[in-house]
Short mmCIF file of C-alpha atoms in Angstrom, two decimals:
data_model
loop_
_atom_site.label_atom_id
_atom_site.label_comp_id
_atom_site.label_asym_id
_atom_site.label_seq_id
_atom_site.Cartn_x
_atom_site.Cartn_y
_atom_site.Cartn_z
CA UNK A 1 0.00 0.00 0.00
CA UNK A 2 1.45 3.37 -1.06
CA UNK A 3 1.52 5.93 1.73
CA UNK A 4 1.77 9.67 1.76
CA UNK A 5 5.05 11.45 2.36
CA UNK A 6 6.00 11.46 6.06
CA UNK A 7 7.20 15.06 5.80
CA UNK A 8 4.61 16.99 3.81
CA UNK A 9 1.78 14.49 4.42
CA UNK A 10 0.31 15.47 1.05
CA UNK A 11 2.16 13.93 -1.88
CA UNK A 12 2.65 10.21 -2.37
CA UNK A 13 5.89 8.75 -1.02
CA UNK A 14 8.29 7.90 -3.87
CA UNK A 15 11.27 6.55 -1.95
CA UNK A 16 12.61 5.47 1.39
CA UNK A 17 15.68 7.40 2.48
CA UNK A 18 18.56 5.00 3.24
CA UNK A 19 19.92 7.46 5.80
CA UNK A 20 16.77 7.98 7.88
CA UNK A 21 14.37 5.25 6.65
CA UNK A 22 11.72 7.95 6.10
CA UNK A 23 9.20 7.38 3.32
CA UNK A 24 9.04 10.66 1.45
CA UNK A 25 8.10 12.21 -1.89
CA UNK A 26 10.65 13.40 -4.44
CA UNK A 27 10.16 17.09 -3.71
CA UNK A 28 10.74 16.62 0.04
CA UNK A 29 13.77 14.44 -0.71
CA UNK A 30 15.31 17.16 -2.90
CA UNK A 31 14.67 19.74 -0.20
CA UNK A 32 16.03 17.54 2.61
CA UNK A 33 19.15 16.56 0.69
CA UNK A 34 20.00 20.10 -0.44
CA UNK A 35 19.21 21.57 3.00
CA UNK A 36 21.53 19.09 4.72
CA UNK A 37 24.38 19.98 2.35
CA UNK A 38 23.73 23.69 2.88
CA UNK A 39 23.75 23.25 6.66
CA UNK A 40 27.07 21.40 6.49
CA UNK A 41 28.56 24.20 4.37
CA UNK A 42 27.40 26.82 6.87
CA UNK A 43 28.28 24.83 10.02
CA UNK A 44 31.86 24.14 8.96
CA UNK A 45 32.29 27.42 7.04
CA UNK A 46 33.54 25.56 3.99
CA UNK A 47 33.53 28.65 1.76
CA UNK A 48 33.94 32.40 2.02
CA UNK A 49 32.12 34.91 -0.12
CA UNK A 50 33.98 35.75 -3.30
CA UNK A 51 36.17 32.64 -3.27
CA UNK A 52 37.09 30.93 -6.53
CA UNK A 53 36.22 27.26 -6.09
CA UNK A 54 37.27 24.34 -8.27
CA UNK A 55 34.84 21.41 -8.34
CA UNK A 56 36.70 18.15 -8.96
CA UNK A 57 34.60 16.72 -11.81
CA UNK A 58 35.05 13.19 -13.11
CA UNK A 59 31.65 12.88 -14.77
CA UNK A 60 30.53 10.31 -12.18
CA UNK A 61 27.49 10.55 -9.93
CA UNK A 62 29.21 12.16 -6.93
CA UNK A 63 30.95 14.99 -8.77
CA UNK A 64 27.97 15.60 -11.06
CA UNK A 65 25.54 15.90 -8.14
CA UNK A 66 28.09 18.08 -6.31
CA UNK A 67 28.36 20.43 -9.30
CA UNK A 68 24.56 20.59 -9.60
CA UNK A 69 23.92 21.17 -5.88
CA UNK A 70 26.71 23.72 -5.40
CA UNK A 71 25.50 25.65 -8.45
CA UNK A 72 21.94 25.68 -7.10
CA UNK A 73 22.91 26.57 -3.52
CA UNK A 74 25.31 29.27 -4.71
CA UNK A 75 22.39 30.98 -6.43
CA UNK A 76 19.75 30.27 -3.80
CA UNK A 77 21.76 31.34 -0.76
CA UNK A 78 23.97 33.94 -2.43
CA UNK A 79 27.28 32.33 -1.45
CA UNK A 80 29.01 34.61 -3.95
CA UNK A 81 31.31 31.83 -5.17
CA UNK A 82 33.11 31.78 -8.52
CA UNK A 83 32.69 28.11 -9.49
CA UNK A 84 34.37 26.12 -12.22
CA UNK A 85 34.78 22.43 -13.11
CA UNK A 86 38.21 20.80 -12.96
CA UNK A 87 38.69 17.43 -14.65
CA UNK A 88 41.72 15.16 -14.85
CA UNK A 89 42.34 13.17 -18.02
CA UNK A 90 44.30 10.15 -16.84
CA UNK A 91 44.50 8.78 -20.35
CA UNK A 92 42.34 5.66 -20.02
CA UNK A 93 40.91 4.75 -23.41
CA UNK A 94 37.29 3.61 -23.30
CA UNK A 95 36.73 5.09 -19.85
CA UNK A 96 38.03 8.59 -19.16
CA UNK A 97 37.59 9.82 -22.73
CA UNK A 98 33.89 8.90 -22.50
CA UNK A 99 33.38 10.39 -19.02
CA UNK A 100 34.99 13.66 -20.10
CA UNK A 101 32.29 14.04 -22.73
CA UNK A 102 29.78 13.98 -19.86
CA UNK A 103 31.71 16.71 -18.03
CA UNK A 104 31.75 18.83 -21.19
CA UNK A 105 27.96 18.57 -21.32
CA UNK A 106 27.80 19.51 -17.61
CA UNK A 107 29.78 22.64 -18.42
CA UNK A 108 26.96 23.77 -20.71
CA UNK A 109 24.15 22.54 -18.44
CA UNK A 110 25.39 24.33 -15.31
CA UNK A 111 26.84 27.34 -17.06
CA UNK A 112 30.23 27.17 -15.36
CA UNK A 113 33.62 26.88 -17.12
CA UNK A 114 35.67 23.67 -17.40
CA UNK A 115 39.42 23.09 -17.15
CA UNK A 116 40.90 19.72 -18.20
CA UNK A 117 44.41 18.72 -17.13
CA UNK A 118 46.01 15.52 -18.44
CA UNK A 119 48.58 13.11 -17.01
CA UNK A 120 50.30 13.11 -20.39
CA UNK A 121 50.88 16.87 -20.28
CA UNK A 122 51.91 16.93 -16.62
CA UNK A 123 53.95 13.74 -16.35
CA UNK A 124 54.62 12.60 -19.90
CA UNK A 125 52.73 9.35 -19.22
CA UNK A 126 49.10 8.28 -19.68
CA UNK A 127 47.55 5.59 -17.46
CA UNK A 128 47.30 3.30 -20.48
CA UNK A 129 51.08 3.59 -20.86
CA UNK A 130 51.69 3.16 -17.13
CA UNK A 131 49.55 0.01 -17.00
CA UNK A 132 51.55 -1.27 -19.96
CA UNK A 133 54.65 -0.96 -17.77
CA UNK A 134 53.40 -1.92 -14.30
CA UNK A 135 50.43 -4.18 -15.06
CA UNK A 136 47.09 -4.21 -13.22
CA UNK A 137 48.30 -5.04 -9.72
CA UNK A 138 49.71 -1.69 -8.56
CA UNK A 139 48.37 0.75 -11.14
CA UNK A 140 45.98 2.40 -8.64
CA UNK A 141 48.98 3.52 -6.59
CA UNK A 142 50.29 5.54 -9.53
CA UNK A 143 46.87 6.91 -10.44
CA UNK A 144 45.98 7.96 -6.89
CA UNK A 145 49.26 9.79 -6.32
CA UNK A 146 49.27 11.47 -9.73
CA UNK A 147 45.60 12.41 -9.60
CA UNK A 148 45.86 14.18 -6.26
CA UNK A 149 48.77 16.26 -7.45
CA UNK A 150 47.15 16.90 -10.84
CA UNK A 151 44.04 18.33 -9.14
CA UNK A 152 46.19 20.71 -7.10
CA UNK A 153 48.16 21.77 -10.16
CA UNK A 154 45.04 22.29 -12.24
CA UNK A 155 43.42 24.34 -9.50
CA UNK A 156 46.58 26.46 -9.20
CA UNK A 157 46.54 27.09 -12.96
CA UNK A 158 43.01 28.46 -12.62
CA UNK A 159 43.88 30.46 -9.49
CA UNK A 160 41.38 28.57 -7.32
CA UNK A 161 41.29 29.22 -3.58
CA UNK A 162 39.42 26.05 -2.64
CA UNK A 163 38.92 22.59 -4.14
CA UNK A 164 35.57 20.86 -3.53
CA UNK A 165 35.47 17.08 -3.96
CA UNK A 166 32.54 14.66 -4.11
CA UNK A 167 33.72 12.35 -1.32
CA UNK A 168 30.61 10.98 0.35
CA UNK A 169 29.91 9.26 3.68
CA UNK A 170 30.59 5.81 2.23
CA UNK A 171 33.98 7.01 0.96
CA UNK A 172 34.83 8.47 4.36
CA UNK A 173 33.92 5.23 6.18
CA UNK A 174 35.98 3.21 3.69
CA UNK A 175 38.99 5.46 4.25
CA UNK A 176 38.77 5.07 8.03
CA UNK A 177 38.81 1.28 7.71
CA UNK A 178 41.56 1.32 5.06
CA UNK A 179 43.86 3.38 7.27
CA UNK A 180 43.15 1.08 10.21
CA UNK A 181 43.93 -2.01 8.13
CA UNK A 182 47.12 -0.43 6.81
CA UNK A 183 48.20 0.91 10.18
CA UNK A 184 48.56 4.35 8.62
CA UNK A 185 48.59 6.55 11.71
CA UNK A 186 49.41 9.77 9.85
CA UNK A 187 46.40 9.52 7.55
CA UNK A 188 44.15 8.09 10.25
CA UNK A 189 44.54 11.29 12.24
CA UNK A 190 43.16 13.47 9.44
CA UNK A 191 41.12 11.18 7.18
CA UNK A 192 37.75 12.30 8.58
CA UNK A 193 38.49 16.02 8.39
CA UNK A 194 35.89 17.84 6.30
CA UNK A 195 38.59 20.33 5.26
CA UNK A 196 42.23 19.36 4.67
CA UNK A 197 45.25 21.38 3.66
CA UNK A 198 44.10 24.51 5.46
CA UNK A 199 47.71 25.47 6.10
CA UNK A 200 48.58 25.14 2.42
CA UNK A 201 47.79 27.12 -0.69
CA UNK A 202 44.74 25.04 -1.64
CA UNK A 203 42.38 23.71 1.07
CA UNK A 204 40.15 20.77 0.04
CA UNK A 205 36.61 20.47 1.33
CA UNK A 206 34.01 17.71 1.27
CA UNK A 207 30.41 19.05 1.31
CA UNK A 208 29.09 15.46 0.94
CA UNK A 209 30.93 14.11 3.99
CA UNK A 210 27.67 12.95 5.63
CA UNK A 211 25.70 12.20 2.43
CA UNK A 212 25.06 8.52 1.71
CA UNK A 213 26.12 7.20 -1.68
CA UNK A 214 22.67 5.66 -2.22
CA UNK A 215 21.00 9.02 -1.68
CA UNK A 216 23.38 10.69 -4.13
CA UNK A 217 22.42 8.05 -6.70
CA UNK A 218 18.72 8.61 -5.96
CA UNK A 219 19.12 12.37 -6.30
CA UNK A 220 20.89 12.00 -9.65
CA UNK A 221 18.28 9.49 -10.87
CA UNK A 222 15.17 11.44 -9.89
CA UNK A 223 16.65 14.74 -11.09
CA UNK A 224 17.64 13.05 -14.36
CA UNK A 225 21.17 14.42 -14.13
CA UNK A 226 23.63 13.62 -16.90
CA UNK A 227 26.40 11.49 -15.40
CA UNK A 228 28.76 8.64 -16.36
CA UNK A 229 28.25 5.40 -14.42
CA UNK A 230 30.93 3.00 -15.72
CA UNK A 231 33.62 1.91 -13.25
CA UNK A 232 37.29 2.35 -14.11
CA UNK A 233 38.52 -0.57 -16.22
CA UNK A 234 41.81 -0.69 -14.28
CA UNK A 235 40.42 -0.95 -10.74
CA UNK A 236 38.67 -4.34 -10.42
CA UNK A 237 41.26 -5.57 -7.90
CA UNK A 238 41.77 -2.33 -5.98
CA UNK A 239 42.13 -2.85 -2.21
CA UNK A 240 39.48 -0.21 -1.57
CA UNK A 241 36.98 -2.28 -3.56
CA UNK A 242 37.05 -5.08 -0.98
CA UNK A 243 36.55 -2.61 1.87
CA UNK A 244 33.67 -1.04 -0.09
CA UNK A 245 31.91 -4.41 -0.29
CA UNK A 246 32.34 -4.85 3.46
CA UNK A 247 30.80 -1.42 4.09
CA UNK A 248 27.84 -2.31 1.86
CA UNK A 249 27.27 -5.50 3.85
CA UNK A 250 27.33 -3.53 7.10
CA UNK A 251 24.90 -0.97 5.69
CA UNK A 252 22.44 -3.69 4.65
CA UNK A 253 22.38 -4.91 8.26
CA UNK A 254 22.47 -1.51 9.95
CA UNK A 255 22.35 1.65 7.78
CA UNK A 256 23.63 3.78 10.68
CA UNK A 257 26.95 1.86 10.55
CA UNK A 258 28.38 4.27 7.95
CA UNK A 259 27.92 7.33 10.16
CA UNK A 260 29.12 5.37 13.21
CA UNK A 261 32.40 4.50 11.49
CA UNK A 262 32.91 8.16 10.56
CA UNK A 263 32.15 9.18 14.15
CA UNK A 264 34.68 6.64 15.40
CA UNK A 265 37.27 8.09 13.04
CA UNK A 266 36.52 11.58 14.29
CA UNK A 267 37.04 10.39 17.87
CA UNK A 268 40.50 8.91 17.31
CA UNK A 269 43.26 10.73 19.17
CA UNK A 270 46.94 10.24 18.47
CA UNK A 271 49.02 10.04 21.65
CA UNK A 272 51.61 12.85 21.95
CA UNK A 273 54.57 10.45 21.84
CA UNK A 274 53.60 9.11 18.41
CA UNK A 275 56.18 10.14 15.83
CA UNK A 276 54.40 11.86 12.95
CA UNK A 277 55.88 12.77 9.54
CA UNK A 278 56.86 16.41 9.16
CA UNK A 279 55.33 18.14 6.15
CA UNK A 280 57.71 19.94 3.85
CA UNK A 281 58.11 20.46 0.13
CA UNK A 282 59.52 18.24 -2.59
CA UNK A 283 62.99 19.39 -3.67
CA UNK A 284 62.19 18.63 -7.28
CA UNK A 285 58.64 19.84 -7.98
CA UNK A 286 57.85 21.86 -4.84
CA UNK A 287 54.74 19.79 -3.97
CA UNK A 288 53.99 19.02 -0.31
CA UNK A 289 55.95 16.02 0.95
CA UNK A 290 57.22 14.52 4.19
CA UNK A 291 60.28 13.24 2.32
CA UNK A 292 62.97 14.94 0.29
CA UNK A 293 61.11 13.96 -2.89
CA UNK A 294 57.34 13.55 -3.10
CA UNK A 295 55.79 10.20 -3.97
CA UNK A 296 54.82 11.42 -7.44
CA UNK A 297 58.43 12.29 -8.30
CA UNK A 298 59.67 8.94 -6.98
CA UNK A 299 57.09 7.02 -9.03
CA UNK A 300 57.78 9.14 -12.08
CA UNK A 301 61.53 8.59 -11.74
CA UNK A 302 60.95 4.83 -11.69
CA UNK A 303 58.82 5.01 -14.83
CA UNK A 304 61.35 7.14 -16.68
CA UNK A 305 64.18 4.78 -15.73
CA UNK A 306 62.27 1.72 -16.87
CA UNK A 307 61.94 0.48 -13.26
CA UNK A 308 58.31 1.31 -12.42
CA UNK A 309 58.13 -0.83 -9.26
CA UNK A 310 60.91 1.02 -7.45
CA UNK A 311 58.60 3.49 -5.73
CA UNK A 312 55.89 1.06 -4.60
CA UNK A 313 57.11 -1.22 -1.81
CA UNK A 314 58.54 -0.01 1.47
CA UNK A 315 61.85 -1.67 0.70
CA UNK A 316 62.03 0.31 -2.51
CA UNK A 317 60.62 3.66 -1.35
CA UNK A 318 63.98 5.41 -1.26
CA UNK A 319 64.41 8.91 -2.57
CA UNK A 320 65.90 8.83 -6.05
CA UNK A 321 68.12 11.75 -6.96
CA UNK A 322 68.26 13.15 -10.46
CA UNK A 323 72.07 13.18 -10.51
CA UNK A 324 72.26 9.40 -10.18
CA UNK A 325 73.74 9.30 -6.66
CA UNK A 326 71.34 6.50 -5.72
CA UNK A 327 72.38 4.11 -8.48
CA UNK A 328 74.14 1.91 -5.91
CA UNK A 329 70.97 1.66 -3.82
CA UNK A 330 68.98 0.88 -6.97
CA UNK A 331 71.40 -1.97 -7.74
CA UNK A 332 71.04 -3.32 -4.19
CA UNK A 333 67.25 -3.40 -4.59
CA UNK A 334 67.63 -5.09 -7.97
CA UNK A 335 69.96 -7.73 -6.53
CA UNK A 336 67.58 -8.41 -3.63
CA UNK A 337 64.74 -8.87 -6.08
CA UNK A 338 66.83 -11.32 -8.12
CA UNK A 339 67.76 -13.21 -4.96
CA UNK A 340 64.10 -13.57 -3.93
CA UNK A 341 63.23 -14.78 -7.42
CA UNK A 342 65.99 -17.43 -7.33
CA UNK A 343 64.87 -18.62 -3.89
CA UNK A 344 61.29 -18.87 -5.11
CA UNK A 345 62.32 -20.94 -8.14
CA UNK A 346 64.39 -23.29 -5.95
CA UNK A 347 61.36 -23.91 -3.72
#
């Protein structure tokens, strides 16, 4: 039996909110979703009037809904923001080239400009070429490191003062669990922050921090938004994917579990005696880094030397210098790898 909306009590209920279990109509859902995002923006003071804000746009559901909602709220509540879309072309044939077409249509639909930055232009490598070198096992490491830096570089090119990303509540919960499983204390201490990089040139903010992925999908579906829904062809075995499935199982049993995990992450406190990495700047490219060279430069050096795996494992995460002073260390790593291979073949 179809019931009336639990909020307006007039229109027929069209959906059941995964976050609250309320049976509501579409109009009340739109209002509730947008109001919650607006309240988060105001509560945490994510933006200041007159700021130039880059919206990280991949063409997927999260970034498309973020672009739509921020555009609407900017007009409705007179935020006074100068918005633009920022997309990264990783160079993945059959995936990113198609999703970028969606972003180009969003540029027209929302009436805000678009900037596209490519891996090929920034690093001299496309993801297709990187996968050709490294294979499918560790390609997400390269893409994640390069993408983060590419977003910052693209935003700097466009003189943005803030970067807004579409990370949702599911993403936040996944990240908490990932950092716990990896024992990554440094990231665990800041992974639930709604704004990161406040001390740097480009703070990042997450207006969807408490928005469920299912509700974002519902919003995009009922609003008939134009978005790209195909998963990346290179990420079927990504570690995050297994954690995502676990989160979905938890949600099916207890929907509140997603917010509880985020709350747990927010409550973590690092004891004062814990040694934390000191943030500095990469000697080569100037990007933020706790090492002499940033991870992107280390990975890129390995690719350019024909040794793409050098920057991945802990045993191989040394800082490579451009003048070749680390050739001896590179040879030690190579010899260790050969030794392990021989031992494996003997067994």
